[in-house]
PDB file of C-alpha atoms in Angstrom:
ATOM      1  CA  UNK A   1      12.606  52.360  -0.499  1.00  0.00           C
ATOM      2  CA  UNK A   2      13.003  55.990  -0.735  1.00  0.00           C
ATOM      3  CA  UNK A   3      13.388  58.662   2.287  1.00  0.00           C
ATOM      4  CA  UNK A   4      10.739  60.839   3.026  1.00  0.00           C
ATOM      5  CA  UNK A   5      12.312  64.620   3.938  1.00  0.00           C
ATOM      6  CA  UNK A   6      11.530  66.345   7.016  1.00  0.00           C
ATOM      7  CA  UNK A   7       8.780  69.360   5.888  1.00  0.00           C
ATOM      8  CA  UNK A   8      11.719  71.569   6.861  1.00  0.00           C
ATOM      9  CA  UNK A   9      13.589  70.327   3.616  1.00  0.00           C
ATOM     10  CA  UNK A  10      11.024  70.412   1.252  1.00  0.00           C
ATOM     11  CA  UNK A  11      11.014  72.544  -1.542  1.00  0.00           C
ATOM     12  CA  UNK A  12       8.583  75.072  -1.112  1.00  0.00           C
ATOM     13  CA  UNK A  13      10.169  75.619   2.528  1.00  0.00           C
ATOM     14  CA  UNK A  14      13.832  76.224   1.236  1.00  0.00           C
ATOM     15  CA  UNK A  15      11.969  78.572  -2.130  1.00  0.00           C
ATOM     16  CA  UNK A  16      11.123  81.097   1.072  1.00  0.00           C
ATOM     17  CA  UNK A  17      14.943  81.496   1.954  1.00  0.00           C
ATOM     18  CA  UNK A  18      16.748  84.313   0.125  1.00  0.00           C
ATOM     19  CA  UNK A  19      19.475  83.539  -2.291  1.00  0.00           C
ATOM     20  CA  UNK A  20      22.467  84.145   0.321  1.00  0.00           C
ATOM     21  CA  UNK A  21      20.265  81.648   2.684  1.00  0.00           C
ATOM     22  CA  UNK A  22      20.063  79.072   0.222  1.00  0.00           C
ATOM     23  CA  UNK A  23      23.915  79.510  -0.894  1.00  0.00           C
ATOM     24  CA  UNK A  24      24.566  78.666   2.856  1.00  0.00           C
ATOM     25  CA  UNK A  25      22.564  75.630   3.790  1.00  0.00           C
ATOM     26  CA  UNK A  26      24.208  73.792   0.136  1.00  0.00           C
ATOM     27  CA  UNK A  27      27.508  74.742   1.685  1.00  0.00           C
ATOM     28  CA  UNK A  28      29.272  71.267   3.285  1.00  0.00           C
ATOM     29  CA  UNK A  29      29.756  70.633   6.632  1.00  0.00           C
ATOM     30  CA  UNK A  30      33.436  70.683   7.511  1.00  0.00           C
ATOM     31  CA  UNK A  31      34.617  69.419  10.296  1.00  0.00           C
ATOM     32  CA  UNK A  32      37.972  70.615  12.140  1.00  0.00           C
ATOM     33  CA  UNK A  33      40.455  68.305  11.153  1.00  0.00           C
ATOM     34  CA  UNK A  34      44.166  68.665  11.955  1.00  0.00           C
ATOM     35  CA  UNK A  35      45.162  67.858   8.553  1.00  0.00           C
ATOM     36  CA  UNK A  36      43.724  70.818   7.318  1.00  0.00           C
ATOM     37  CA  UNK A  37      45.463  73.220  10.320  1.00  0.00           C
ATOM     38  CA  UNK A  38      46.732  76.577   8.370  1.00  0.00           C
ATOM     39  CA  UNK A  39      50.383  76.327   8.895  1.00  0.00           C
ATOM     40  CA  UNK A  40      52.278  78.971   7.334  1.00  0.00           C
ATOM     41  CA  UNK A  41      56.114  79.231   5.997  1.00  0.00           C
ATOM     42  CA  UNK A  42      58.060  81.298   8.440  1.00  0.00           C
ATOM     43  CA  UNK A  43      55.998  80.385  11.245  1.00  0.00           C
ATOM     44  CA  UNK A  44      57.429  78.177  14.105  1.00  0.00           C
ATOM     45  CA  UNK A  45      55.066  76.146  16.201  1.00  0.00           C
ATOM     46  CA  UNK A  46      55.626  76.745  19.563  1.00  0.00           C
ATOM     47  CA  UNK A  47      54.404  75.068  23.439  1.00  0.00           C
ATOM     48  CA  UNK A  48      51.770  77.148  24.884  1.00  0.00           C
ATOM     49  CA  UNK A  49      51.135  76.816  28.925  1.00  0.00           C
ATOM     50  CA  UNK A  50      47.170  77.427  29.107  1.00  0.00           C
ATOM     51  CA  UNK A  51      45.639  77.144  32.752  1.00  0.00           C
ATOM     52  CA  UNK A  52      42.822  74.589  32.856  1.00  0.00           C
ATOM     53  CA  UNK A  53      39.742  74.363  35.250  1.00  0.00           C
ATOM     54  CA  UNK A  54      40.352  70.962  35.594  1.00  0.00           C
ATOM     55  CA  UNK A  55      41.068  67.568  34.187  1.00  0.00           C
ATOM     56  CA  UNK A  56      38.192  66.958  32.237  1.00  0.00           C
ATOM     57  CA  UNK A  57      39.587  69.732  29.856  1.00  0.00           C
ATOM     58  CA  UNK A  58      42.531  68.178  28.754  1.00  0.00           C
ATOM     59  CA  UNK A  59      40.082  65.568  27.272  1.00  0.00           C
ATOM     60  CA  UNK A  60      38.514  68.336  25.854  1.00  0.00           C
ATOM     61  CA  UNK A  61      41.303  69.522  24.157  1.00  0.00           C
ATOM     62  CA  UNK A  62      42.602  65.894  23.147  1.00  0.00           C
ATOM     63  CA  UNK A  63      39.377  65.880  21.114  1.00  0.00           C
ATOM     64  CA  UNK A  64      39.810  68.881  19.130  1.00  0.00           C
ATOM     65  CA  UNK A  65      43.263  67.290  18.016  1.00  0.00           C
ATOM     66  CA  UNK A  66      45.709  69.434  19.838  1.00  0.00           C
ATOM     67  CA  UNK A  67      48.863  68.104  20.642  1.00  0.00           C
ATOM     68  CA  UNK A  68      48.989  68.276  24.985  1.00  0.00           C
ATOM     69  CA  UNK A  69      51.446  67.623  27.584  1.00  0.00           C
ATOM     70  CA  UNK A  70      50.829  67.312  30.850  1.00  0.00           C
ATOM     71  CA  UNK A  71      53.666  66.355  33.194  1.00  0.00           C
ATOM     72  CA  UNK A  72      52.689  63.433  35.707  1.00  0.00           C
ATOM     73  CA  UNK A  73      54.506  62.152  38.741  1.00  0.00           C
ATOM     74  CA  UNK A  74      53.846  59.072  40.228  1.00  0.00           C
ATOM     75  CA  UNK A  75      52.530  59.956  44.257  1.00  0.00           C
ATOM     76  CA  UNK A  76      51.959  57.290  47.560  1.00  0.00           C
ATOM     77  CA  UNK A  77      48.235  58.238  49.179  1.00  0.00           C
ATOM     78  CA  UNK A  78      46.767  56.261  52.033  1.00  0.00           C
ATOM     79  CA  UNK A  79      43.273  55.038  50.962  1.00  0.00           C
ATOM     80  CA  UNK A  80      41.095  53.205  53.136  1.00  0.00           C
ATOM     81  CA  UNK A  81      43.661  51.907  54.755  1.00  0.00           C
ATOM     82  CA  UNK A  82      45.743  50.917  52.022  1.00  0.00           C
ATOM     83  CA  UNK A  83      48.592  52.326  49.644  1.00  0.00           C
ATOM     84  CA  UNK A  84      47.831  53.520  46.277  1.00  0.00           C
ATOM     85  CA  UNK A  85      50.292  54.789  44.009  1.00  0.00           C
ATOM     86  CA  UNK A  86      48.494  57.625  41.392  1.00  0.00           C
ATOM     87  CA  UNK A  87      49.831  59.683  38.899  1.00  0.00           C
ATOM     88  CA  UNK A  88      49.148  63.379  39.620  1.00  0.00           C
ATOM     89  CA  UNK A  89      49.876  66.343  37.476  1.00  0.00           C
ATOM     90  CA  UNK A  90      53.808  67.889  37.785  1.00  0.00           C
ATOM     91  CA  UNK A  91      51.978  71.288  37.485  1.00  0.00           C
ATOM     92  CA  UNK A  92      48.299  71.272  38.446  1.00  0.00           C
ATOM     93  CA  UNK A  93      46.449  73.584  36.828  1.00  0.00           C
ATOM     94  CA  UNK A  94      48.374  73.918  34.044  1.00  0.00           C
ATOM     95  CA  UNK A  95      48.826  72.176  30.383  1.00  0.00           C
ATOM     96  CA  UNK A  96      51.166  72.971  27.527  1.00  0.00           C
ATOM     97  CA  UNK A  97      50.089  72.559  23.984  1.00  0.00           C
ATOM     98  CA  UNK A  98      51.529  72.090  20.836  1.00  0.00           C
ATOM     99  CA  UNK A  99      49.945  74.892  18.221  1.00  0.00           C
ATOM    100  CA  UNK A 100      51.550  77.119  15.271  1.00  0.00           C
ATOM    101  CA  UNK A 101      50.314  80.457  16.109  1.00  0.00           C
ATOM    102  CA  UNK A 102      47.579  81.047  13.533  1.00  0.00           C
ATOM    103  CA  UNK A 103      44.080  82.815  13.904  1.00  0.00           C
ATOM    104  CA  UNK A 104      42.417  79.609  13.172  1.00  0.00           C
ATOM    105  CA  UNK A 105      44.181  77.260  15.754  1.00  0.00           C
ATOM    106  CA  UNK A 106      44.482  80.593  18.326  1.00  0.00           C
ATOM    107  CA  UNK A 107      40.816  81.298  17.815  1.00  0.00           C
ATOM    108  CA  UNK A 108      40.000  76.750  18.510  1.00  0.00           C
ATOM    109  CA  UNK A 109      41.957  77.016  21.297  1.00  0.00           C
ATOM    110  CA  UNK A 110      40.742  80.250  23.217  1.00  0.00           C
ATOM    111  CA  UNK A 111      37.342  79.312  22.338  1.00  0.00           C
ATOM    112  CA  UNK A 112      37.578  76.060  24.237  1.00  0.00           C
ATOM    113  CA  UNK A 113      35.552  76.022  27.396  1.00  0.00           C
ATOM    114  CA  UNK A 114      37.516  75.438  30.727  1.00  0.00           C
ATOM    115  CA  UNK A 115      40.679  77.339  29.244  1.00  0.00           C
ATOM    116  CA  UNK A 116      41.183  80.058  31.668  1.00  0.00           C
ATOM    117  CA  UNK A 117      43.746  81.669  30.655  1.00  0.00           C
ATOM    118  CA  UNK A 118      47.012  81.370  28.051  1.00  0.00           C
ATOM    119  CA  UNK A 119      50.084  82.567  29.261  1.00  0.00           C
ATOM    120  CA  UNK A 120      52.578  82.567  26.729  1.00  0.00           C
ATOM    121  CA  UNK A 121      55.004  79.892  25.172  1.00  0.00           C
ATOM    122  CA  UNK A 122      58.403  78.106  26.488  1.00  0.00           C
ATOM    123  CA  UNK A 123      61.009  76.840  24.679  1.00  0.00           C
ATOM    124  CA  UNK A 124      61.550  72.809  23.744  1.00  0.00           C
ATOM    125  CA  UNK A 125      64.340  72.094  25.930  1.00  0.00           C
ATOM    126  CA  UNK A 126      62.442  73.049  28.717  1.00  0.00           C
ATOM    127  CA  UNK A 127      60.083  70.705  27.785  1.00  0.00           C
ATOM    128  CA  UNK A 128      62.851  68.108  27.444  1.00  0.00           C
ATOM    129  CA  UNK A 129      63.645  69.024  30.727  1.00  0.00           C
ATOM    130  CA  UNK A 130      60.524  68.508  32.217  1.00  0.00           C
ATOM    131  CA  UNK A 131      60.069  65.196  30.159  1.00  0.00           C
ATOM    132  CA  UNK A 132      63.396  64.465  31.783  1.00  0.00           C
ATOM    133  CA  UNK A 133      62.357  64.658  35.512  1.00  0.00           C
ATOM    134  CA  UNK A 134      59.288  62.917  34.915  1.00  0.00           C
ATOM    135  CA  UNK A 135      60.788  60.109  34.160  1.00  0.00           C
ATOM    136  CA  UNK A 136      63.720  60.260  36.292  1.00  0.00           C
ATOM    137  CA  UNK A 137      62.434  59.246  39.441  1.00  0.00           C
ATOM    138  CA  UNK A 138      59.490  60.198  42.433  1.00  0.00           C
ATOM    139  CA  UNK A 139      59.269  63.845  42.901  1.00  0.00           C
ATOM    140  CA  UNK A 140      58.999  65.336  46.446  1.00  0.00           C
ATOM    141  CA  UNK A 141      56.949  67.874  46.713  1.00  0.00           C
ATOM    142  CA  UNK A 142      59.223  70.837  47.279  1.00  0.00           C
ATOM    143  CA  UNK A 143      60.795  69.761  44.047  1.00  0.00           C
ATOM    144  CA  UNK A 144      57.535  69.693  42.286  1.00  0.00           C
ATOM    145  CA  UNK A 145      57.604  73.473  43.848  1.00  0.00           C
ATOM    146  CA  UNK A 146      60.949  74.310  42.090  1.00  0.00           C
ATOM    147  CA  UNK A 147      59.912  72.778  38.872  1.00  0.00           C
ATOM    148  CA  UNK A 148      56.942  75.019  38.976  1.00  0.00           C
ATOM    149  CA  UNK A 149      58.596  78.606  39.803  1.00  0.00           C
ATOM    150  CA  UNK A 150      60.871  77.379  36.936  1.00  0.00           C
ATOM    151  CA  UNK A 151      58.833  76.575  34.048  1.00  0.00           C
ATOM    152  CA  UNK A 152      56.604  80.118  35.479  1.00  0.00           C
ATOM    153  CA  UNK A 153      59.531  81.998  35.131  1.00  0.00           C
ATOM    154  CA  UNK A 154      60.587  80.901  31.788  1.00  0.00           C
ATOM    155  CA  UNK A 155      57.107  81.847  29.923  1.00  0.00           C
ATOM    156  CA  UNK A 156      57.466  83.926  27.144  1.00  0.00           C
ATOM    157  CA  UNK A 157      54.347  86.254  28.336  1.00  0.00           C
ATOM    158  CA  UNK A 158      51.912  87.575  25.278  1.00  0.00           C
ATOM    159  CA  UNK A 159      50.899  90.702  24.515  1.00  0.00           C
ATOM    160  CA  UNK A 160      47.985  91.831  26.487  1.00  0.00           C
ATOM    161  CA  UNK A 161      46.071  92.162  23.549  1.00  0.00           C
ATOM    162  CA  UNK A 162      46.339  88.699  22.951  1.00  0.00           C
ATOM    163  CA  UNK A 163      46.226  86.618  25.899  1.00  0.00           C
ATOM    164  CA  UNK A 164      42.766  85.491  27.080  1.00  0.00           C
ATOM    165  CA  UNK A 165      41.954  86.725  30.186  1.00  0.00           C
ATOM    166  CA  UNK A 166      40.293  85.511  32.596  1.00  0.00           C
ATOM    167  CA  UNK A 167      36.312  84.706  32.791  1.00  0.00           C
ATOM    168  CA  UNK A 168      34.475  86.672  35.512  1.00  0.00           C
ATOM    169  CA  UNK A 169      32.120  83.935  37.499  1.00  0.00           C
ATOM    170  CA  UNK A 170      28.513  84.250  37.290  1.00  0.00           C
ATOM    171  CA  UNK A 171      28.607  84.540  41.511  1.00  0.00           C
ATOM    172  CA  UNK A 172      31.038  87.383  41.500  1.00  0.00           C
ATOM    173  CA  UNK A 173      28.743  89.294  38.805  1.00  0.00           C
ATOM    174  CA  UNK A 174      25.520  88.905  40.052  1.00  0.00           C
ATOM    175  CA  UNK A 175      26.730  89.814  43.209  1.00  0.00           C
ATOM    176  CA  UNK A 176      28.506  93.074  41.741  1.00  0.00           C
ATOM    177  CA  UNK A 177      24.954  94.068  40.733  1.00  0.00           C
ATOM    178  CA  UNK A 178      23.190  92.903  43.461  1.00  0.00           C
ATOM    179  CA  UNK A 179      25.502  95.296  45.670  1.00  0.00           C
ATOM    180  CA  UNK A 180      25.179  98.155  43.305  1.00  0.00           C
ATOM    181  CA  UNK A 181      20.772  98.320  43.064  1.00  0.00           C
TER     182      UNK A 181
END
């Protein structure tokens, strides 16, 4: 049994592309894999707090193989009636990930859609410390509070020139330009 190419394959079709086109399309696919992440001598990899639109992106970034943290607590709700205990996030909003700071992992990571913004890296005992209190006990939320102003306050900001900023939304734009014509 042979296979039959599509007509977009066939010879005569890929005799039309120029020498540089041809070059590319015999080129392999490579996928991202973490075992080929550039990690360079001298360089120390570091936890990065990047604000998320929401939950769905930490999958997102779970799939492109970075290493995430995302500090839970364990919260009583009233639902229908009933109590439900639910982990919530420590720090909405917020995840840290685990990157050495190379153009090709900075450039995955920026690139990633739902990351609004990085802010800069923190140390590893303040992640110990956070691993700490999550597992300590439940959290009230005016220490959940605390533990927030305290991991904000102990960022290690990035130069301007490389922090993402922030995405202006389609609503805000259109109605920039709506008020300007």
């Amino acid at each position: 049994m042979t296979t039959k190419l599509p007509a977009a394959f066939s010879p005569e079709v890929l005799a039309q592309f120029s020498a540089k086109g041809r070059v590319e399309l015999l080129r392999p696919y490579v996928p991202v894999d973490p075992r080929f992440a550039q990690v360079e001598e001298g360089i120390r990899p570091r936890w990065y707090v990047v604000e998320i639109k929401s939950r769905e992106v930490e999958k997102e970034l779970a799939k492109r193989r970075f290493g995430i943290y995302v500090p839970e607590t364990v919260e009583t709700i009233i639902l229908r009636g009933r109590k439900i205990d639910r982990a919530t996030p420590m720090i909405g909003g917020y995840v840290f990930v685990f990157l050495w700071e190379t153009d090709a992992n900075w450039q995955r990571l920026a690139r990633t859609y739902g990351v609004t913004a990085i802010l800069g890296w923190i140390e590893d005992e303040e992640i110990d410390r956070l691993r700490f209190e999550e597992n300590c006990e439940r959290l009230s939320p005016v220490t959940r509070a605390a533990i927030k102003r305290r991991v904000m306050r102990g960022i290690k900001r990035l130069p301007a020139q490389k922090r993402k900023q922030r995405r202006k939304s389609r609503r805000a734009t259109r109605a920039r330009l709506d008020s300007k014509g």
